[in-house]
């Protein structure tokens, strides 16, 4: 009983930290409703929501973004983020919002083990492709906080199905994977003052530990065969290490800002711009 009570306390502490940060990260929730088509889909493995853009201006296959919400959030709460919906719609992007069980995710190595999230993501991707004309060269995944960790997991364990990943403020959990299955294009943003998901990770209770961001980046360097030192580029609000000469043809970026645990819509917009301009944006011969 004492162990159960201790875990409950840890869970409440973790939830409080994530909810405090995510309440600021949800973005503007007032204003005019974005004119989009919203579809709710329930599969055997779980639920997800699709937000269709108002128009497909190019009348070509749709660019598609999987967005994983943070701890304490849900797909329904993400739907209230008008800034995110407006961003996707304005660019003609299908927004796919998987719904975590009990407002959380069963990341590899994390406390929750309620669902195989990789299998869940495969089910969603298969279903989305069966219903919509998805552009495989513009099939992306992102997420914030624990949702950012989900994007890292998807990149590592089924990365061949997506053309690019641009997570924010997440990481692998320990033990770090020995290696990832396929090279991927990945651009990660993190705050140097982040205390919820620190750069070096932190213990969660006695058994679990968030991973180290730079250790994760080194895993991607090895997987992508990025041997040369990165180019360092400074922007107004962050500094990025950029690897373009990787042996696999994939590209990597690690962008660090001086802030804490937060997300800005312009970072997601920048991620879309980066993904659109990749030289190697093709996906492998996946099974889905």
GROMACS .gro file of C-alpha atoms in nm:
model
  288
    1UNK     CA    1   0.000   0.000   0.000
    2UNK     CA    2   0.282   0.242   0.082
    3UNK     CA    3   0.431   0.188  -0.265
    4UNK     CA    4   0.094   0.250  -0.431
    5UNK     CA    5   0.047   0.567  -0.227
    6UNK     CA    6   0.398   0.683  -0.320
    7UNK     CA    7   0.327   0.630  -0.689
    8UNK     CA    8   0.002   0.823  -0.658
    9UNK     CA    9   0.192   1.113  -0.502
   10UNK     CA   10   0.451   1.102  -0.780
   11UNK     CA   11   0.174   1.093  -1.039
   12UNK     CA   12  -0.001   1.392  -0.886
   13UNK     CA   13   0.326   1.585  -0.868
   14UNK     CA   14   0.410   1.504  -1.230
   15UNK     CA   15   0.059   1.590  -1.342
   16UNK     CA   16   0.069   1.922  -1.160
   17UNK     CA   17   0.394   2.019  -1.326
   18UNK     CA   18   0.276   1.924  -1.672
   19UNK     CA   19  -0.065   2.085  -1.633
   20UNK     CA   20   0.090   2.407  -1.505
   21UNK     CA   21   0.311   2.430  -1.811
   22UNK     CA   22   0.056   2.306  -2.062
   23UNK     CA   23  -0.205   2.556  -1.949
   24UNK     CA   24   0.022   2.817  -2.106
   25UNK     CA   25   0.105   2.605  -2.407
   26UNK     CA   26  -0.248   2.541  -2.528
   27UNK     CA   27  -0.252   2.867  -2.723
   28UNK     CA   28  -0.541   3.111  -2.774
   29UNK     CA   29  -0.880   2.950  -2.721
   30UNK     CA   30  -1.106   3.246  -2.794
   31UNK     CA   31  -1.208   3.410  -3.117
   32UNK     CA   32  -1.370   3.301  -3.439
   33UNK     CA   33  -1.406   2.928  -3.494
   34UNK     CA   34  -1.186   2.796  -3.775
   35UNK     CA   35  -1.403   2.667  -4.058
   36UNK     CA   36  -1.278   2.308  -4.075
   37UNK     CA   37  -1.422   1.965  -4.110
   38UNK     CA   38  -1.372   1.765  -3.791
   39UNK     CA   39  -1.393   1.387  -3.792
   40UNK     CA   40  -1.386   1.167  -3.483
   41UNK     CA   41  -1.267   0.810  -3.542
   42UNK     CA   42  -1.277   0.526  -3.289
   43UNK     CA   43  -1.060   0.223  -3.364
   44UNK     CA   44  -1.016  -0.093  -3.161
   45UNK     CA   45  -0.684   0.039  -3.034
   46UNK     CA   46  -0.805   0.390  -2.951
   47UNK     CA   47  -0.955   0.718  -3.063
   48UNK     CA   48  -0.826   0.999  -3.282
   49UNK     CA   49  -0.958   1.317  -3.441
   50UNK     CA   50  -0.897   1.454  -3.790
   51UNK     CA   51  -0.928   1.823  -3.876
   52UNK     CA   52  -0.952   1.880  -4.250
   53UNK     CA   53  -0.831   2.211  -4.395
   54UNK     CA   54  -1.093   2.444  -4.534
   55UNK     CA   55  -0.967   2.391  -4.886
   56UNK     CA   56  -0.703   2.196  -5.071
   57UNK     CA   57  -0.576   2.484  -5.282
   58UNK     CA   58  -0.341   2.275  -5.490
   59UNK     CA   59  -0.593   1.992  -5.544
   60UNK     CA   60  -0.308   1.751  -5.480
   61UNK     CA   61  -0.255   1.495  -5.204
   62UNK     CA   62  -0.271   1.659  -4.862
   63UNK     CA   63   0.030   1.728  -4.641
   64UNK     CA   64  -0.056   1.562  -4.310
   65UNK     CA   65   0.059   1.633  -3.955
   66UNK     CA   66   0.023   1.391  -3.662
   67UNK     CA   67   0.019   1.607  -3.347
   68UNK     CA   68   0.057   1.436  -3.006
   69UNK     CA   69  -0.080   1.631  -2.711
   70UNK     CA   70   0.103   1.675  -2.382
   71UNK     CA   71   0.042   1.510  -2.045
   72UNK     CA   72  -0.291   1.614  -1.894
   73UNK     CA   73  -0.435   1.708  -2.232
   74UNK     CA   74  -0.658   1.525  -2.480
   75UNK     CA   75  -0.753   1.541  -2.845
   76UNK     CA   76  -1.063   1.739  -2.747
   77UNK     CA   77  -0.854   1.998  -2.564
   78UNK     CA   78  -0.624   2.034  -2.864
   79UNK     CA   79  -0.933   2.108  -3.075
   80UNK     CA   80  -0.980   2.423  -2.866
   81UNK     CA   81  -0.639   2.550  -2.972
   82UNK     CA   82  -0.755   2.780  -3.250
   83UNK     CA   83  -0.401   2.891  -3.331
   84UNK     CA   84  -0.299   2.534  -3.415
   85UNK     CA   85  -0.613   2.465  -3.618
   86UNK     CA   86  -0.572   2.792  -3.808
   87UNK     CA   87  -0.206   2.717  -3.881
   88UNK     CA   88  -0.287   2.374  -4.027
   89UNK     CA   89  -0.588   2.496  -4.224
   90UNK     CA   90  -0.406   2.796  -4.370
   91UNK     CA   91  -0.141   2.563  -4.512
   92UNK     CA   92  -0.386   2.304  -4.643
   93UNK     CA   93  -0.262   2.045  -4.391
   94UNK     CA   94  -0.468   1.756  -4.255
   95UNK     CA   95  -0.428   1.766  -3.875
   96UNK     CA   96  -0.441   1.423  -3.712
   97UNK     CA   97  -0.475   1.430  -3.332
   98UNK     CA   98  -0.432   1.093  -3.156
   99UNK     CA   99  -0.601   1.074  -2.814
  100UNK     CA  100  -0.394   0.949  -2.520
  101UNK     CA  101  -0.549   0.712  -2.267
  102UNK     CA  102  -0.640   0.898  -1.947
  103UNK     CA  103  -0.468   1.210  -2.084
  104UNK     CA  104  -0.131   1.038  -2.099
  105UNK     CA  105   0.088   0.824  -2.325
  106UNK     CA  106   0.256   0.488  -2.275
  107UNK     CA  107   0.595   0.603  -2.397
  108UNK     CA  108   0.863   0.338  -2.422
  109UNK     CA  109   1.020   0.326  -2.075
  110UNK     CA  110   0.761   0.558  -1.914
  111UNK     CA  111   0.541   0.470  -1.611
  112UNK     CA  112   0.223   0.401  -1.811
  113UNK     CA  113   0.201   0.067  -1.992
  114UNK     CA  114  -0.168   0.077  -2.084
  115UNK     CA  115  -0.128   0.062  -2.463
  116UNK     CA  116   0.120  -0.013  -2.738
  117UNK     CA  117   0.139   0.339  -2.880
  118UNK     CA  118   0.340   0.238  -3.185
  119UNK     CA  119   0.074  -0.015  -3.282
  120UNK     CA  120  -0.190   0.252  -3.213
  121UNK     CA  121  -0.011   0.500  -3.441
  122UNK     CA  122   0.015   0.236  -3.714
  123UNK     CA  123  -0.360   0.174  -3.687
  124UNK     CA  124  -0.432   0.547  -3.715
  125UNK     CA  125  -0.200   0.592  -4.012
  126UNK     CA  126  -0.353   0.297  -4.193
  127UNK     CA  127  -0.704   0.434  -4.129
  128UNK     CA  128  -0.616   0.790  -4.233
  129UNK     CA  129  -0.462   0.666  -4.559
  130UNK     CA  130  -0.775   0.464  -4.632
  131UNK     CA  131  -0.995   0.774  -4.598
  132UNK     CA  132  -0.784   1.059  -4.733
  133UNK     CA  133  -0.538   1.134  -5.011
  134UNK     CA  134  -0.220   1.171  -4.804
  135UNK     CA  135   0.100   1.308  -4.955
  136UNK     CA  136   0.367   1.059  -4.845
  137UNK     CA  137   0.643   1.313  -4.911
  138UNK     CA  138   0.477   1.552  -4.663
  139UNK     CA  139   0.372   1.320  -4.382
  140UNK     CA  140   0.494   1.468  -4.055
  141UNK     CA  141   0.479   1.406  -3.679
  142UNK     CA  142   0.518   1.653  -3.395
  143UNK     CA  143   0.408   1.699  -3.037
  144UNK     CA  144   0.478   1.889  -2.719
  145UNK     CA  145   0.620   1.762  -2.388
  146UNK     CA  146   0.509   1.401  -2.339
  147UNK     CA  147   0.365   1.430  -2.688
  148UNK     CA  148   0.710   1.533  -2.807
  149UNK     CA  149   0.839   1.211  -2.651
  150UNK     CA  150   0.575   1.026  -2.851
  151UNK     CA  151   0.710   1.182  -3.170
  152UNK     CA  152   1.060   1.062  -3.071
  153UNK     CA  153   0.925   0.707  -3.016
  154UNK     CA  154   0.738   0.704  -3.348
  155UNK     CA  155   1.051   0.830  -3.524
  156UNK     CA  156   1.262   0.555  -3.367
  157UNK     CA  157   1.028   0.259  -3.408
  158UNK     CA  158   0.832   0.338  -3.726
  159UNK     CA  159   1.019   0.633  -3.874
  160UNK     CA  160   1.011   0.488  -4.225
  161UNK     CA  161   0.641   0.572  -4.247
  162UNK     CA  162   0.692   0.949  -4.206
  163UNK     CA  163   0.894   1.203  -4.404
  164UNK     CA  164   0.988   1.433  -4.114
  165UNK     CA  165   0.958   1.487  -3.739
  166UNK     CA  166   0.970   1.817  -3.550
  167UNK     CA  167   0.896   1.753  -3.179
  168UNK     CA  168   0.915   2.014  -2.903
  169UNK     CA  169   1.026   1.972  -2.539
  170UNK     CA  170   1.019   1.592  -2.529
  171UNK     CA  171   1.278   1.315  -2.531
  172UNK     CA  172   1.330   0.942  -2.508
  173UNK     CA  173   1.285   0.780  -2.168
  174UNK     CA  174   1.560   0.570  -2.013
  175UNK     CA  175   1.695   0.327  -2.093
  176UNK     CA  176   1.773   0.503  -2.419
  177UNK     CA  177   1.726   0.279  -2.724
  178UNK     CA  178   2.047   0.111  -2.834
  179UNK     CA  179   1.966   0.227  -3.186
  180UNK     CA  180   1.670   0.327  -3.398
  181UNK     CA  181   1.533   0.123  -3.685
  182UNK     CA  182   1.560   0.372  -3.971
  183UNK     CA  183   1.720   0.709  -4.049
  184UNK     CA  184   1.480   1.003  -4.031
  185UNK     CA  185   1.465   1.377  -4.083
  186UNK     CA  186   1.427   1.525  -3.735
  187UNK     CA  187   1.429   1.879  -3.593
  188UNK     CA  188   1.398   1.909  -3.216
  189UNK     CA  189   1.337   2.225  -3.009
  190UNK     CA  190   1.409   2.239  -2.635
  191UNK     CA  191   1.444   2.500  -2.361
  192UNK     CA  192   1.770   2.520  -2.169
  193UNK     CA  193   1.573   2.628  -1.860
  194UNK     CA  194   1.312   2.351  -1.894
  195UNK     CA  195   1.247   2.199  -1.550
  196UNK     CA  196   0.960   1.972  -1.650
  197UNK     CA  197   1.159   1.782  -1.914
  198UNK     CA  198   1.515   1.898  -1.843
  199UNK     CA  199   1.781   1.859  -2.109
  200UNK     CA  200   1.954   1.592  -1.897
  201UNK     CA  201   1.625   1.429  -1.795
  202UNK     CA  202   1.512   1.366  -1.438
  203UNK     CA  203   1.394   1.078  -1.220
  204UNK     CA  204   1.019   1.016  -1.192
  205UNK     CA  205   0.971   0.806  -0.880
  206UNK     CA  206   1.211   0.522  -0.807
  207UNK     CA  207   1.181   0.326  -1.131
  208UNK     CA  208   1.156   0.572  -1.417
  209UNK     CA  209   1.378   0.839  -1.561
  210UNK     CA  210   1.332   1.085  -1.846
  211UNK     CA  211   1.607   1.057  -2.105
  212UNK     CA  212   1.890   1.291  -2.188
  213UNK     CA  213   1.816   1.502  -2.498
  214UNK     CA  214   2.176   1.515  -2.621
  215UNK     CA  215   2.214   1.139  -2.576
  216UNK     CA  216   1.905   1.099  -2.792
  217UNK     CA  217   2.052   1.333  -3.054
  218UNK     CA  218   2.369   1.124  -3.061
  219UNK     CA  219   2.157   0.815  -3.128
  220UNK     CA  220   2.007   0.995  -3.427
  221UNK     CA  221   2.354   1.102  -3.542
  222UNK     CA  222   2.461   0.738  -3.547
  223UNK     CA  223   2.139   0.619  -3.712
  224UNK     CA  224   2.156   0.891  -3.977
  225UNK     CA  225   2.533   0.850  -4.015
  226UNK     CA  226   2.602   1.217  -3.947
  227UNK     CA  227   2.978   1.215  -3.896
  228UNK     CA  228   3.076   1.576  -3.955
  229UNK     CA  229   3.042   1.850  -3.692
  230UNK     CA  230   2.717   2.043  -3.718
  231UNK     CA  231   2.680   2.392  -3.854
  232UNK     CA  232   2.572   2.631  -3.578
  233UNK     CA  233   2.318   2.896  -3.678
  234UNK     CA  234   2.187   3.164  -3.441
  235UNK     CA  235   1.835   3.298  -3.473
  236UNK     CA  236   1.647   3.566  -3.282
  237UNK     CA  237   1.513   3.331  -3.016
  238UNK     CA  238   1.727   3.016  -3.042
  239UNK     CA  239   2.049   2.861  -3.164
  240UNK     CA  240   2.045   2.553  -3.387
  241UNK     CA  241   2.300   2.280  -3.454
  242UNK     CA  242   2.236   2.159  -3.810
  243UNK     CA  243   2.356   1.838  -3.973
  244UNK     CA  244   2.304   1.834  -4.351
  245UNK     CA  245   2.581   1.607  -4.475
  246UNK     CA  246   2.458   1.281  -4.323
  247UNK     CA  247   2.550   0.957  -4.498
  248UNK     CA  248   2.187   0.853  -4.529
  249UNK     CA  249   2.083   1.182  -4.691
  250UNK     CA  250   1.867   1.274  -4.393
  251UNK     CA  251   1.888   1.605  -4.208
  252UNK     CA  252   1.893   1.685  -3.838
  253UNK     CA  253   1.857   1.996  -3.625
  254UNK     CA  254   1.878   2.056  -3.250
  255UNK     CA  255   1.746   2.402  -3.166
  256UNK     CA  256   1.786   2.534  -2.811
  257UNK     CA  257   1.630   2.846  -2.656
  258UNK     CA  258   1.684   3.002  -2.315
  259UNK     CA  259   1.326   2.956  -2.201
  260UNK     CA  260   1.148   2.688  -2.006
  261UNK     CA  261   0.882   2.429  -2.087
  262UNK     CA  262   0.671   2.592  -2.356
  263UNK     CA  263   0.566   2.583  -2.720
  264UNK     CA  264   0.503   2.856  -2.974
  265UNK     CA  265   0.296   2.821  -3.288
  266UNK     CA  266   0.573   2.985  -3.489
  267UNK     CA  267   0.796   2.690  -3.395
  268UNK     CA  268   0.546   2.450  -3.548
  269UNK     CA  269   0.522   2.677  -3.853
  270UNK     CA  270   0.901   2.673  -3.880
  271UNK     CA  271   0.894   2.295  -3.853
  272UNK     CA  272   0.653   2.277  -4.145
  273UNK     CA  273   0.873   2.511  -4.348
  274UNK     CA  274   1.179   2.299  -4.270
  275UNK     CA  275   0.996   1.977  -4.362
  276UNK     CA  276   0.866   2.126  -4.687
  277UNK     CA  277   1.217   2.220  -4.797
  278UNK     CA  278   1.396   1.894  -4.717
  279UNK     CA  279   1.595   1.744  -5.001
  280UNK     CA  280   1.526   1.392  -4.874
  281UNK     CA  281   1.157   1.390  -4.786
  282UNK     CA  282   1.061   1.051  -4.925
  283UNK     CA  283   0.939   0.769  -4.704
  284UNK     CA  284   1.045   0.409  -4.720
  285UNK     CA  285   0.847   0.117  -4.850
  286UNK     CA  286   0.643   0.084  -4.532
  287UNK     CA  287   0.381  -0.182  -4.473
  288UNK     CA  288   0.095   0.062  -4.414
   0.00000   0.00000   0.00000
